[in-house]
Coordinates of C-alpha atoms in Angstrom, one line a residue:
Chain A
X1 CA 10.2 48.3 33.2
X2 CA 13.7 47.4 32.2
X3 CA 13.4 49.7 29.1
X4 CA 16.0 49.0 26.4
X5 CA 18.1 52.0 25.8
X6 CA 17.4 53.6 22.4
X7 CA 19.7 52.9 19.8
X8 CA 20.0 56.5 18.8
X9 CA 21.6 57.5 22.2
X10 CA 25.4 57.1 22.4
X11 CA 26.3 53.9 23.9
X12 CA 27.3 54.0 27.4
X13 CA 30.8 53.1 28.4
X14 CA 33.2 53.4 25.4
X15 CA 33.2 56.3 22.9
X16 CA 31.7 54.1 20.2
X17 CA 28.3 54.5 19.1
X18 CA 25.8 52.1 17.5
X19 CA 23.1 49.6 18.8
X20 CA 23.3 48.3 22.2
X21 CA 24.2 44.5 22.0
X22 CA 24.7 43.8 25.6
X23 CA 22.7 41.3 27.6
X24 CA 20.1 42.9 29.8
X25 CA 17.9 41.1 32.5
X26 CA 14.3 41.4 31.3
X27 CA 11.3 39.7 32.4
X28 CA 11.4 37.7 29.2
X29 CA 15.0 36.5 29.8
X30 CA 14.0 35.3 33.3
X31 CA 11.2 33.4 31.8
X32 CA 13.2 31.9 29.4
X33 CA 15.6 30.6 32.0
X34 CA 12.7 29.1 34.1
X35 CA 11.4 27.3 31.0
X36 CA 14.7 26.0 30.2
X37 CA 15.3 24.5 33.9
X38 CA 11.7 23.1 33.9
X39 CA 12.5 21.3 30.5
X40 CA 15.7 19.9 31.9
X41 CA 13.9 18.6 35.2
X42 CA 11.4 16.9 33.0
X43 CA 14.0 15.3 30.9
X44 CA 16.1 14.3 34.1
X45 CA 12.9 12.7 35.7
X46 CA 12.6 10.1 33.2
X47 CA 16.1 9.3 33.2
X48 CA 16.5 9.2 37.0
X49 CA 13.2 6.8 37.2
X50 CA 14.6 4.4 34.5
X51 CA 17.9 4.3 36.6
X52 CA 16.0 3.6 39.9
X53 CA 14.0 0.9 38.2
X54 CA 17.2 -0.9 37.0
X55 CA 19.0 -0.3 40.3
X56 CA 16.0 -1.9 42.3
X57 CA 15.9 -4.8 39.8
X58 CA 19.6 -5.2 40.2
X59 CA 19.4 -5.2 44.1
X60 CA 17.0 -8.1 44.2
X61 CA 18.9 -9.9 41.3
X62 CA 22.0 -9.7 43.1
X63 CA 20.2 -11.2 46.3
X64 CA 18.9 -14.0 44.1
X65 CA 22.3 -15.0 42.7
X66 CA 23.5 -15.1 46.3
X67 CA 21.4 -18.3 46.7
X68 CA 21.3 -19.6 43.1
X69 CA 24.2 -20.1 40.8
X70 CA 24.1 -18.1 37.5
X71 CA 25.1 -21.4 35.5
X72 CA 22.0 -23.1 37.1
X73 CA 19.7 -20.2 36.4
X74 CA 21.0 -19.5 32.8
X75 CA 21.4 -23.0 31.5
X76 CA 19.4 -25.4 33.7
X77 CA 16.4 -26.9 32.0
X78 CA 14.1 -27.6 35.1
X79 CA 11.9 -24.5 36.0
X80 CA 10.1 -25.3 39.2
X81 CA 10.9 -22.2 41.5
X82 CA 7.5 -22.5 43.2
X83 CA 8.1 -26.1 44.5
X84 CA 9.5 -26.8 47.9
X85 CA 12.6 -28.3 48.9
X86 CA 14.3 -31.0 46.6
X87 CA 11.7 -30.3 44.0
X88 CA 12.6 -26.6 43.6
X89 CA 14.8 -25.9 40.8
X90 CA 15.7 -22.6 38.9
X91 CA 16.9 -23.4 35.5
X92 CA 15.4 -20.6 33.4
X93 CA 15.9 -22.3 30.0
X94 CA 12.4 -23.7 29.7
X95 CA 10.5 -20.4 30.3
X96 CA 13.1 -18.6 27.9
X97 CA 12.3 -21.1 25.3
X98 CA 8.7 -20.7 25.9
X99 CA 9.1 -17.0 25.4
X100 CA 11.0 -17.4 22.1
X101 CA 8.6 -20.0 20.9
X102 CA 5.5 -18.0 21.3
X103 CA 7.4 -15.0 19.8
X104 CA 8.4 -17.1 17.0
X105 CA 4.9 -18.2 16.2
X106 CA 3.7 -14.6 16.5
X107 CA 6.5 -13.4 14.0
X108 CA 5.6 -16.0 11.6
X109 CA 2.1 -14.6 11.5
X110 CA 2.9 -11.0 11.9
X111 CA 5.9 -10.4 9.7
X112 CA 4.7 -11.7 6.2
X113 CA 1.1 -10.4 6.9
X114 CA 2.4 -7.1 8.4
X115 CA 4.9 -6.4 5.4
X116 CA 2.5 -7.5 2.8
X117 CA 0.0 -5.1 4.3
X118 CA 2.5 -2.3 4.4
X119 CA 3.3 -2.8 0.7
X120 CA -0.3 -2.7 -0.2
X121 CA -1.0 0.4 1.7
X122 CA 2.1 2.4 0.5
X123 CA 2.3 1.0 -3.2
X124 CA -1.0 -0.3 -4.2
X125 CA -3.8 1.2 -2.3
X126 CA -5.7 4.1 -3.7
X127 CA -5.3 7.3 -1.6
X128 CA -8.9 6.9 -0.4
X129 CA -8.5 3.3 0.8
X130 CA -5.3 4.2 2.4
X131 CA -6.8 7.1 4.4
X132 CA -9.4 4.8 5.7
X133 CA -7.2 1.8 6.5
X134 CA -4.2 3.4 8.0
X135 CA -6.1 5.0 11.0
X136 CA -7.8 1.6 11.6
X137 CA -4.6 0.0 11.8
X138 CA -3.2 2.4 14.3
X139 CA -6.4 2.1 16.4
X140 CA -6.0 -1.8 16.3
X141 CA -2.3 -1.4 17.6
X142 CA -4.0 0.3 20.6
X143 CA -6.5 -2.5 21.5
X144 CA -6.0 -3.6 24.9
X145 CA -4.1 -6.8 25.0
X146 CA -6.3 -8.5 27.4
X147 CA -8.9 -8.5 24.7
X148 CA -6.8 -10.8 22.6
X149 CA -5.9 -13.0 25.4
X150 CA -9.6 -13.5 26.2
X151 CA -10.3 -14.0 22.4
X152 CA -7.7 -16.6 22.2
X153 CA -9.0 -18.3 25.4
X154 CA -12.6 -18.4 24.6
X155 CA -12.5 -18.6 20.8
X156 CA -9.4 -19.7 19.1
X157 CA -8.5 -22.7 21.3
X158 CA -12.0 -24.3 21.9
X159 CA -13.4 -23.3 18.5
X160 CA -10.5 -23.4 16.1
X161 CA -7.7 -25.5 17.4
X162 CA -9.4 -28.2 19.2
X163 CA -11.7 -29.0 16.3
X164 CA -8.7 -28.8 13.8
X165 CA -6.0 -30.5 15.9
X166 CA -8.0 -32.7 18.4
X167 CA -9.0 -32.7 22.0
X168 CA -5.6 -32.9 23.3
X169 CA -4.9 -29.3 22.7
X170 CA -4.6 -27.8 26.3
X171 CA -6.6 -24.9 27.4
X172 CA -3.6 -22.8 27.5
X173 CA -1.3 -23.5 24.7
X174 CA 1.7 -22.0 22.9
X175 CA 0.1 -21.9 19.4
X176 CA -3.1 -20.0 20.5
X177 CA -0.9 -17.5 22.4
X178 CA 1.5 -17.2 19.5
X179 CA -1.2 -16.6 16.9
X180 CA -2.9 -13.9 19.0
X181 CA 0.4 -12.2 19.9
X182 CA 1.1 -12.3 16.2
X183 CA -2.3 -10.6 15.5
X184 CA -1.5 -8.0 18.2
X185 CA 1.7 -7.0 16.9
X186 CA 0.8 -7.1 13.3
X187 CA -0.7 -3.5 13.1
X188 CA 2.5 -2.2 14.7
X189 CA 4.7 -3.9 12.3
X190 CA 2.3 -2.9 9.2
X191 CA 2.2 0.6 10.2
X192 CA 5.8 1.5 11.1
X193 CA 6.8 -0.4 7.9
X194 CA 4.3 1.5 5.9
X195 CA 5.6 4.8 7.4
X196 CA 9.0 3.7 6.3
X197 CA 8.0 2.7 2.8
X198 CA 5.9 6.0 2.4
X199 CA 8.8 7.9 3.3
X200 CA 10.9 6.7 0.3
X201 CA 10.9 9.6 -2.1
X202 CA 8.7 9.3 -5.0
X203 CA 11.3 10.2 -7.5
X204 CA 13.0 6.8 -7.0
X205 CA 9.8 5.2 -7.9
X206 CA 9.5 7.3 -10.9
X207 CA 13.1 6.3 -11.9
X208 CA 12.1 2.7 -12.0
X209 CA 8.7 3.1 -13.5
X210 CA 10.3 5.2 -16.2
X211 CA 12.4 2.1 -17.4
X212 CA 9.5 -0.3 -17.5
X213 CA 9.3 -1.7 -14.1
X214 CA 6.1 -3.1 -13.0
X215 CA 4.6 -2.0 -9.6
X216 CA 5.7 -5.2 -8.1
X217 CA 9.2 -4.8 -9.0
X218 CA 9.2 -1.2 -7.8
X219 CA 7.8 -2.3 -4.6
X220 CA 10.1 -5.3 -3.9
X221 CA 13.2 -4.1 -5.5
X222 CA 13.3 -0.4 -5.2
X223 CA 10.9 0.7 -2.3
X224 CA 11.6 -2.3 0.0
X225 CA 15.4 -2.1 0.0
X226 CA 15.4 1.9 0.2
X227 CA 13.0 1.6 3.3
X228 CA 14.9 -1.5 4.8
X229 CA 16.3 0.5 7.9
X230 CA 12.7 1.6 8.9
X231 CA 11.3 -2.0 8.1
X232 CA 14.0 -3.5 10.5
X233 CA 13.0 -1.0 13.1
X234 CA 9.3 -2.1 12.5
X235 CA 10.1 -5.8 13.0
X236 CA 12.4 -5.3 16.1
X237 CA 9.6 -3.2 17.5
X238 CA 7.2 -5.9 16.9
X239 CA 9.5 -8.5 18.4
X240 CA 10.0 -6.6 21.5
X241 CA 6.4 -6.3 22.1
X242 CA 5.8 -9.8 21.4
X243 CA 8.8 -10.8 24.0
X244 CA 7.4 -8.5 26.5
X245 CA 3.7 -9.3 25.8
X246 CA 2.2 -10.6 29.1
X247 CA -1.4 -10.8 29.4
X248 CA -2.4 -12.8 26.1
X249 CA 0.3 -15.4 27.2
X250 CA -0.9 -15.4 30.8
X251 CA -4.4 -16.1 29.6
X252 CA -3.9 -18.3 26.6
X253 CA -0.4 -19.7 26.7
X254 CA 0.6 -20.6 30.2
X255 CA 1.9 -19.0 33.2
X256 CA 5.4 -20.2 33.1
X257 CA 5.3 -21.2 36.9
X258 CA 5.9 -24.8 36.4
X259 CA 8.0 -26.1 33.6
X260 CA 9.8 -29.1 34.6
X261 CA 11.2 -29.4 31.0
X262 CA 11.4 -27.5 27.8
X263 CA 8.0 -27.7 25.9
X264 CA 8.3 -28.1 22.3
X265 CA 4.8 -29.2 21.4
X266 CA 2.8 -26.2 20.2
X267 CA -0.6 -27.6 21.6
X268 CA 1.0 -27.8 25.2
X269 CA 1.1 -24.7 27.7
X270 CA 4.3 -23.2 28.5
X271 CA 4.4 -19.4 29.3
X272 CA 6.8 -16.7 29.0
X273 CA 9.0 -14.8 31.2
X274 CA 6.7 -11.8 31.4
X275 CA 3.7 -14.1 32.2
X276 CA 5.8 -15.6 34.9
X277 CA 6.4 -12.2 36.5
X278 CA 3.0 -11.4 36.5
X279 CA 1.5 -14.4 37.8
X280 CA 4.0 -14.8 40.6
X281 CA 4.0 -11.4 41.5
X282 CA 0.2 -11.3 42.0
X283 CA 0.5 -14.8 43.9
X284 CA 1.6 -15.1 47.6
X285 CA 5.3 -15.1 47.4
X286 CA 6.5 -13.3 50.6
X287 CA 8.9 -10.5 50.2
X288 CA 12.4 -11.5 50.6
X289 CA 12.0 -15.0 49.9
X290 CA 13.7 -16.7 47.2
X291 CA 10.6 -17.2 45.1
X292 CA 10.1 -13.5 45.4
X293 CA 13.6 -12.7 44.3
X294 CA 13.2 -15.1 41.2
X295 CA 10.6 -12.5 39.8
X296 CA 13.5 -9.8 39.8
X297 CA 16.1 -12.3 38.2
X298 CA 13.7 -13.0 35.5
X299 CA 12.7 -9.3 35.1
X300 CA 16.2 -8.4 34.9
X301 CA 16.9 -11.0 32.1
X302 CA 14.1 -9.8 30.1
X303 CA 15.3 -6.3 30.5
X304 CA 18.7 -7.4 29.2
X305 CA 17.0 -9.2 26.4
X306 CA 15.1 -6.2 25.2
X307 CA 18.1 -3.9 25.7
X308 CA 20.3 -6.1 23.4
X309 CA 17.4 -6.3 20.9
X310 CA 17.2 -2.5 20.6
X311 CA 20.8 -2.0 20.6
X312 CA 21.0 -4.5 17.7
X313 CA 18.2 -2.6 15.8
X314 CA 19.9 0.8 16.4
X315 CA 22.9 -0.9 14.7
X316 CA 21.0 -2.4 11.9
X317 CA 19.0 0.8 11.4
X318 CA 22.2 2.7 11.2
X319 CA 23.8 0.4 8.8
X320 CA 21.0 0.5 6.3
X321 CA 20.0 4.0 6.7
X322 CA 19.7 6.0 3.6
X323 CA 19.5 9.8 3.9
X324 CA 17.6 11.3 1.2
X325 CA 17.6 15.1 0.6
Chain B
X1 CA 14.9 -5.0 -28.1
X2 CA 12.1 -2.7 -29.2
X3 CA 10.3 -5.0 -31.6
X4 CA 7.4 -2.7 -32.5
X5 CA 6.7 -2.9 -36.3
X6 CA 7.3 0.1 -38.3
X7 CA 4.2 0.5 -40.7
X8 CA 3.6 2.9 -43.5
X9 CA 1.7 5.0 -40.8
X10 CA 4.9 6.4 -39.5
X11 CA 5.6 7.9 -42.8
X12 CA 6.0 11.6 -42.2
X13 CA 4.7 12.8 -45.4
X14 CA 1.3 11.4 -44.7
X15 CA 1.2 12.7 -41.3
X16 CA 2.3 16.1 -42.4
X17 CA -0.3 16.7 -44.9
X18 CA -3.1 15.8 -42.4
X19 CA -5.4 18.6 -41.7
X20 CA -4.3 19.8 -38.3
X21 CA -7.5 20.6 -36.4
X22 CA -8.6 23.3 -34.3
X23 CA -5.4 25.1 -33.0
X24 CA -5.2 27.9 -35.6
X25 CA -2.1 29.3 -33.6
X26 CA -0.3 26.1 -34.2
X27 CA 1.1 26.7 -37.6
X28 CA 4.2 24.6 -37.0
X29 CA 3.2 21.4 -38.5
X30 CA 2.1 23.0 -41.6
X31 CA 5.9 23.6 -42.5
X32 CA 7.8 20.5 -43.4
X33 CA 11.1 21.6 -42.3
X34 CA 12.6 18.1 -42.4
X35 CA 12.1 17.9 -46.2
X36 CA 14.1 20.9 -46.9
X37 CA 17.9 20.6 -46.6
X38 CA 19.1 21.7 -43.3
X39 CA 22.1 24.0 -42.8
X40 CA 23.4 21.8 -40.3
X41 CA 25.8 18.9 -41.1
X42 CA 23.6 16.1 -40.1
X43 CA 20.9 14.5 -42.4
X44 CA 17.5 15.7 -41.3
X45 CA 15.1 13.1 -40.0
X46 CA 12.5 12.0 -42.3
X47 CA 10.4 9.8 -39.8
X48 CA 8.3 10.6 -37.2
X49 CA 8.6 9.0 -33.8
X50 CA 5.7 10.3 -32.1
X51 CA 2.9 11.5 -34.0
X52 CA 0.7 13.3 -31.5
X53 CA -2.7 14.1 -32.7
X54 CA -5.1 16.2 -30.6
X55 CA -3.7 15.4 -27.2
X56 CA -5.5 16.5 -24.3
X57 CA -4.5 16.0 -20.7
X58 CA -7.1 16.1 -17.8
X59 CA -6.4 15.9 -14.3
X60 CA -9.6 14.7 -12.4
X61 CA -11.6 15.9 -15.1
X62 CA -10.1 19.4 -15.5
X63 CA -8.3 20.3 -18.7
X64 CA -4.5 20.7 -18.1
X65 CA -3.1 20.6 -21.6
X66 CA -5.1 20.8 -24.7
X67 CA -5.1 20.0 -28.3
X68 CA -1.4 19.1 -28.9
X69 CA -0.8 18.3 -32.5
X70 CA 2.7 17.6 -33.4
X71 CA 4.9 15.2 -35.3
X72 CA 8.2 14.7 -33.3
X73 CA 11.1 13.4 -35.3
X74 CA 13.2 10.2 -35.1
X75 CA 16.9 10.8 -34.1
X76 CA 16.3 14.4 -33.5
X77 CA 16.3 16.3 -30.2
X78 CA 13.0 18.2 -29.7
X79 CA 12.9 20.8 -27.0
X80 CA 9.6 21.8 -25.2
X81 CA 9.8 25.3 -24.0
X82 CA 7.4 27.6 -22.5
X83 CA 6.6 29.4 -19.0
X84 CA 5.8 27.6 -16.0
X85 CA 2.4 25.8 -15.7
X86 CA 2.2 25.6 -19.6
X87 CA 1.9 21.8 -19.7
X88 CA 5.3 20.9 -21.2
X89 CA 6.3 18.5 -18.5
X90 CA 2.7 17.0 -18.4
X91 CA 3.0 16.6 -22.2
X92 CA 6.3 14.9 -22.0
X93 CA 4.9 12.6 -19.6
X94 CA 2.1 11.5 -22.0
X95 CA 4.8 10.1 -24.3
X96 CA 5.7 7.1 -22.1
X97 CA 2.5 6.9 -20.2
X98 CA 4.2 8.3 -16.9
X99 CA 0.9 10.2 -16.3
X100 CA -0.9 6.8 -15.8
X101 CA 0.8 6.7 -12.3
X102 CA -1.1 10.0 -11.2
X103 CA -4.4 8.9 -9.9
X104 CA -7.1 11.0 -11.8
X105 CA -4.9 11.8 -14.9
X106 CA -6.4 11.1 -18.2
X107 CA -5.2 11.4 -21.7
X108 CA -7.2 11.9 -24.9
X109 CA -6.3 11.9 -28.5
X110 CA -3.6 9.9 -30.0
X111 CA -0.1 9.4 -29.8
X112 CA 1.2 7.2 -32.6
X113 CA 4.4 5.4 -31.9
X114 CA 5.8 2.9 -34.5
X115 CA 2.4 2.7 -35.9
X116 CA 0.7 1.9 -32.6
X117 CA -1.5 4.3 -30.6
X118 CA 0.4 4.5 -27.1
X119 CA -3.2 4.9 -25.7
X120 CA -5.0 2.1 -27.4
X121 CA -6.8 -0.2 -24.8
X122 CA -4.5 -3.2 -25.2
X123 CA -1.3 -1.2 -24.7
X124 CA 0.7 -2.0 -21.6
X125 CA 2.2 1.2 -20.1
X126 CA 5.0 -0.9 -18.6
X127 CA 5.9 -2.2 -21.9
X128 CA 5.7 1.3 -23.5
X129 CA 8.3 2.6 -20.8
X130 CA 10.9 -0.2 -21.8
X131 CA 11.2 1.4 -25.1
X132 CA 10.8 5.1 -24.0
X133 CA 13.1 5.9 -21.2
X134 CA 13.0 8.9 -19.0
X135 CA 15.5 11.2 -17.1
X136 CA 14.0 13.5 -14.4
X137 CA 14.6 16.9 -13.1
X138 CA 16.6 15.8 -10.0
X139 CA 19.0 13.0 -10.5
X140 CA 17.3 9.9 -8.7
X141 CA 19.7 7.2 -8.7
X142 CA 18.8 4.1 -6.5
X143 CA 20.4 3.8 -3.2
X144 CA 22.5 1.1 -4.5
X145 CA 26.1 0.6 -6.0
X146 CA 26.6 2.4 -9.4
X147 CA 27.0 -0.9 -10.9
X148 CA 23.6 -2.1 -9.5
X149 CA 21.9 1.2 -10.6
X150 CA 22.8 0.3 -14.2
X151 CA 22.1 -3.4 -13.9
X152 CA 18.6 -2.9 -12.5
X153 CA 16.9 -2.1 -15.7
X154 CA 18.6 -4.8 -17.9
X155 CA 17.6 -7.3 -15.1
X156 CA 13.9 -6.4 -14.8
X157 CA 13.4 -6.5 -18.7
X158 CA 15.4 -9.7 -18.7
X159 CA 18.1 -8.6 -21.1
X160 CA 20.5 -11.7 -22.2
X161 CA 24.2 -11.1 -22.3
X162 CA 27.1 -10.5 -20.0
X163 CA 25.9 -7.9 -17.3
X164 CA 29.5 -6.5 -16.9
X165 CA 29.4 -5.7 -20.5
X166 CA 26.0 -4.2 -20.4
X167 CA 26.9 -2.0 -17.5
X168 CA 30.2 -1.0 -19.2
X169 CA 28.5 -0.2 -22.5
X170 CA 25.8 1.9 -20.7
X171 CA 28.5 3.9 -18.8
X172 CA 30.5 4.4 -21.8
X173 CA 27.6 5.8 -23.6
X174 CA 26.9 8.3 -21.0
X175 CA 30.5 9.0 -21.0
X176 CA 30.8 8.2 -17.3
X177 CA 32.8 4.9 -17.7
X178 CA 36.2 6.6 -17.0
X179 CA 35.0 8.5 -14.3
X180 CA 33.7 5.4 -12.1
X181 CA 35.4 2.2 -13.6
X182 CA 37.2 1.9 -10.6
X183 CA 34.5 2.3 -8.0
X184 CA 31.5 0.5 -9.6
X185 CA 30.8 -1.0 -6.4
X186 CA 30.4 2.4 -4.3
X187 CA 27.1 3.8 -3.5
X188 CA 25.8 6.1 -6.3
X189 CA 24.9 8.5 -3.7
X190 CA 28.7 9.4 -3.3
X191 CA 28.8 10.8 -7.0
X192 CA 28.4 14.5 -7.7
X193 CA 25.2 15.8 -8.9
X194 CA 26.3 15.9 -12.5
X195 CA 27.7 12.4 -12.3
X196 CA 24.4 11.4 -10.7
X197 CA 22.5 12.9 -13.6
X198 CA 24.8 11.1 -16.2
X199 CA 24.3 7.9 -14.2
X200 CA 20.6 8.3 -14.6
X201 CA 21.0 8.6 -18.3
X202 CA 23.3 5.7 -18.5
X203 CA 20.6 3.7 -16.5
X204 CA 17.9 4.7 -18.9
X205 CA 20.0 3.8 -21.8
X206 CA 20.9 0.4 -20.4
X207 CA 17.6 -1.0 -21.3
X208 CA 18.2 0.1 -24.8
X209 CA 15.2 2.3 -25.4
X210 CA 14.7 4.1 -28.8
X211 CA 13.6 7.3 -27.2
X212 CA 14.8 9.2 -24.3
X213 CA 12.4 11.8 -22.5
X214 CA 14.3 14.3 -20.3
X215 CA 12.4 16.5 -17.9
X216 CA 14.6 19.5 -17.3
X217 CA 17.7 17.3 -16.7
X218 CA 20.0 20.0 -15.9
X219 CA 17.9 22.4 -13.8
X220 CA 19.6 21.0 -10.6
X221 CA 23.1 21.0 -12.1
X222 CA 26.0 23.6 -12.3
X223 CA 26.9 25.1 -15.8
X224 CA 29.7 22.5 -16.2
X225 CA 27.7 19.6 -15.6
X226 CA 25.1 21.0 -17.8
X227 CA 27.5 21.5 -20.5
X228 CA 28.6 17.7 -20.4
X229 CA 25.1 16.6 -20.4
X230 CA 24.4 18.7 -23.4
X231 CA 27.5 17.3 -25.2
X232 CA 26.2 13.9 -24.2
X233 CA 22.8 14.5 -25.9
X234 CA 24.4 15.5 -29.0
X235 CA 26.5 12.3 -29.0
X236 CA 23.6 9.9 -28.4
X237 CA 21.0 11.6 -30.8
X238 CA 22.5 9.4 -33.5
X239 CA 20.9 6.6 -32.1
X240 CA 18.1 7.8 -30.0
X241 CA 15.1 10.1 -30.4
X242 CA 15.2 12.7 -27.6
X243 CA 12.5 15.1 -26.2
X244 CA 13.6 17.5 -23.5
X245 CA 11.8 19.9 -21.5
X246 CA 13.9 22.8 -20.6
X247 CA 13.2 26.3 -18.8
X248 CA 16.7 27.3 -20.3
X249 CA 16.1 28.9 -23.7
X250 CA 19.9 28.9 -24.5
X251 CA 19.9 25.1 -23.7
X252 CA 17.1 24.7 -26.1
X253 CA 18.7 26.6 -28.8
X254 CA 22.2 25.0 -28.4
X255 CA 20.9 21.3 -28.4
X256 CA 17.7 21.2 -30.1
X257 CA 16.9 20.4 -33.7
X258 CA 13.1 21.3 -33.3
X259 CA 11.5 23.4 -30.7
X260 CA 8.0 23.3 -29.4
X261 CA 6.6 26.5 -27.6
X262 CA 3.8 25.9 -25.1
X263 CA 2.0 28.6 -23.4
X264 CA -0.5 29.0 -20.6
X265 CA -4.0 29.8 -22.0
X266 CA -5.9 31.9 -19.4
X267 CA -9.0 32.6 -21.6
X268 CA -11.2 30.3 -19.5
X269 CA -10.0 32.0 -16.3
X270 CA -7.0 32.1 -13.8
X271 CA -8.3 28.9 -12.1
X272 CA -8.7 27.1 -15.6
X273 CA -5.2 27.3 -16.9
X274 CA -4.7 25.3 -19.9
X275 CA -1.5 24.7 -21.6
X276 CA -1.4 24.8 -25.4
X277 CA 1.1 24.2 -28.0
X278 CA 1.7 27.6 -29.8
X279 CA 4.4 26.8 -32.3
X280 CA 6.5 23.9 -33.2
X281 CA 9.3 24.4 -35.9
X282 CA 13.1 24.1 -36.5
X283 CA 14.8 25.5 -33.6
X284 CA 16.5 28.2 -35.5
X285 CA 13.3 29.5 -36.9
X286 CA 11.6 29.6 -33.4
X287 CA 14.3 31.7 -31.9
X288 CA 14.9 34.0 -35.1
X289 CA 11.7 34.3 -37.0
X290 CA 8.8 32.7 -35.2
X291 CA 5.4 32.7 -36.8
X292 CA 3.5 33.6 -33.6
X293 CA 3.8 36.8 -31.7
X294 CA 3.7 35.1 -28.4
X295 CA 6.7 32.9 -29.3
X296 CA 8.6 36.0 -30.2
X297 CA 7.8 37.7 -26.9
X298 CA 8.8 34.6 -25.1
X299 CA 12.1 33.8 -27.0
X300 CA 13.1 37.4 -26.8
X301 CA 12.4 37.7 -23.1
X302 CA 9.6 39.9 -23.2
X303 CA 7.2 37.6 -21.3
X304 CA 7.8 34.6 -19.2

């Protein structure tokens, strides 16, 4: 019932007349404050959670480096953390190479296909086709990754790779994992890149068409460069997903638990950092043991890699960003 | 280089004398203004650049512009004026087949350019646009350097010669060279709106078209920039035929040799608006003693 004083009444206090402009406490202003506070709490929770995760990672990682030298971990090429005694070695390079190898194959598949799909959808496809394909792409991006892994394990390797490349292809192999991770990130890259290209103002295309550019030239020499920042973002997003991908690799590419040397043969199993974490964490490494701490050290390294990748993309996106009115 | 052959078909006397079809209101082409000496100093054009015959434009089967028949003259500035929605921009975009880019757009009738129908089956719209350049309502430079903006066209059409020279010439023709010669590597987005629009003109001229279509090129510009663009148009019309759509009647009066007045025909109902050419004549005549009452009402500000 905090009625606002009528503006026709003389203002209280001073001799001046006119509308009352003073702040008053009304039920509405209290409500506004409550909303502001709860929004702040929601924002704070996500920041705090992330900080706590990093801290807990960091604690075990520090404990790990009390036992294992950083040089051995970062540059050693023998990865046998599960073995006992003399055999145990913590050189992370093989599992890092495995991660990058599989990611590399995945990007070889996903980048050309994804960008071609994006160009088709944004520049060539009739509106009706686009309306159908774009949602399908977005749904594909949400297919559970275990499905892709299972498909690689039960179809790609036995039905495709072995008949083509011979029986020496291992059941888990980098090629199958890479191909499927590629298919997994393809819709993400296509969809985000397509958004970036569609966002390029039509007037730029008109300018180029108006001087006799073909559709191909408009796509490649006008739209593509103008959308470069968004396209880079799409590629980095795809690469981050590939690097962090766990299940497909665990099922079809190797667990990353036992890599006495770097694997360079695509038909052999390796594994990735994420697959290693998943397989070891679900194994029977006792809490507080060195094997247990290894998970955190690898996890922390993965975290740093993804962080660097994201910072890099923010810089690149900023560098190529073009603001249109 | 435009290599389209000029044939007897582009002889204006022939096209002039043709029966002009159904639009009774369109009396313009019965006059042969270019045959009479014009008071202005320049020699009047005697050749058509576009001979438009019964041009209809449809969007998804719905008539948008109907029965435009008009000869547009070489090395003249033709202004298309009229109220919003009268189809003048749509018609302009028929002249270099830009309408082809709009799904569902269809053009009927003939537009004869150097003896060829632009809408003949075997005509490639990409080739058409190399000879008939376009400047748009809002400056639309590419997000590249000033130099790259100009060099883009010559590169895609495969022009021979020294690119630096081509760029310099194009910028000089658009009287932009002195403004930008020291910052050719700068991004075009750093230029003022007027400079951007002149850059777009330079960019269109760089591929050496013989026609320049301008779709309200000054509507986003201040009066000083507008003035410079108008001066530029008068300079380059020695070498190019220009068709300009404008909302600004003073602009049409200032720069154009001929003016075509379009209006909206509502006789088929509010939802079936159709643009029609009412009158096409020497600019001075359109503004001082138009034949059609609707033209008079529009140019005197009684309507529109």
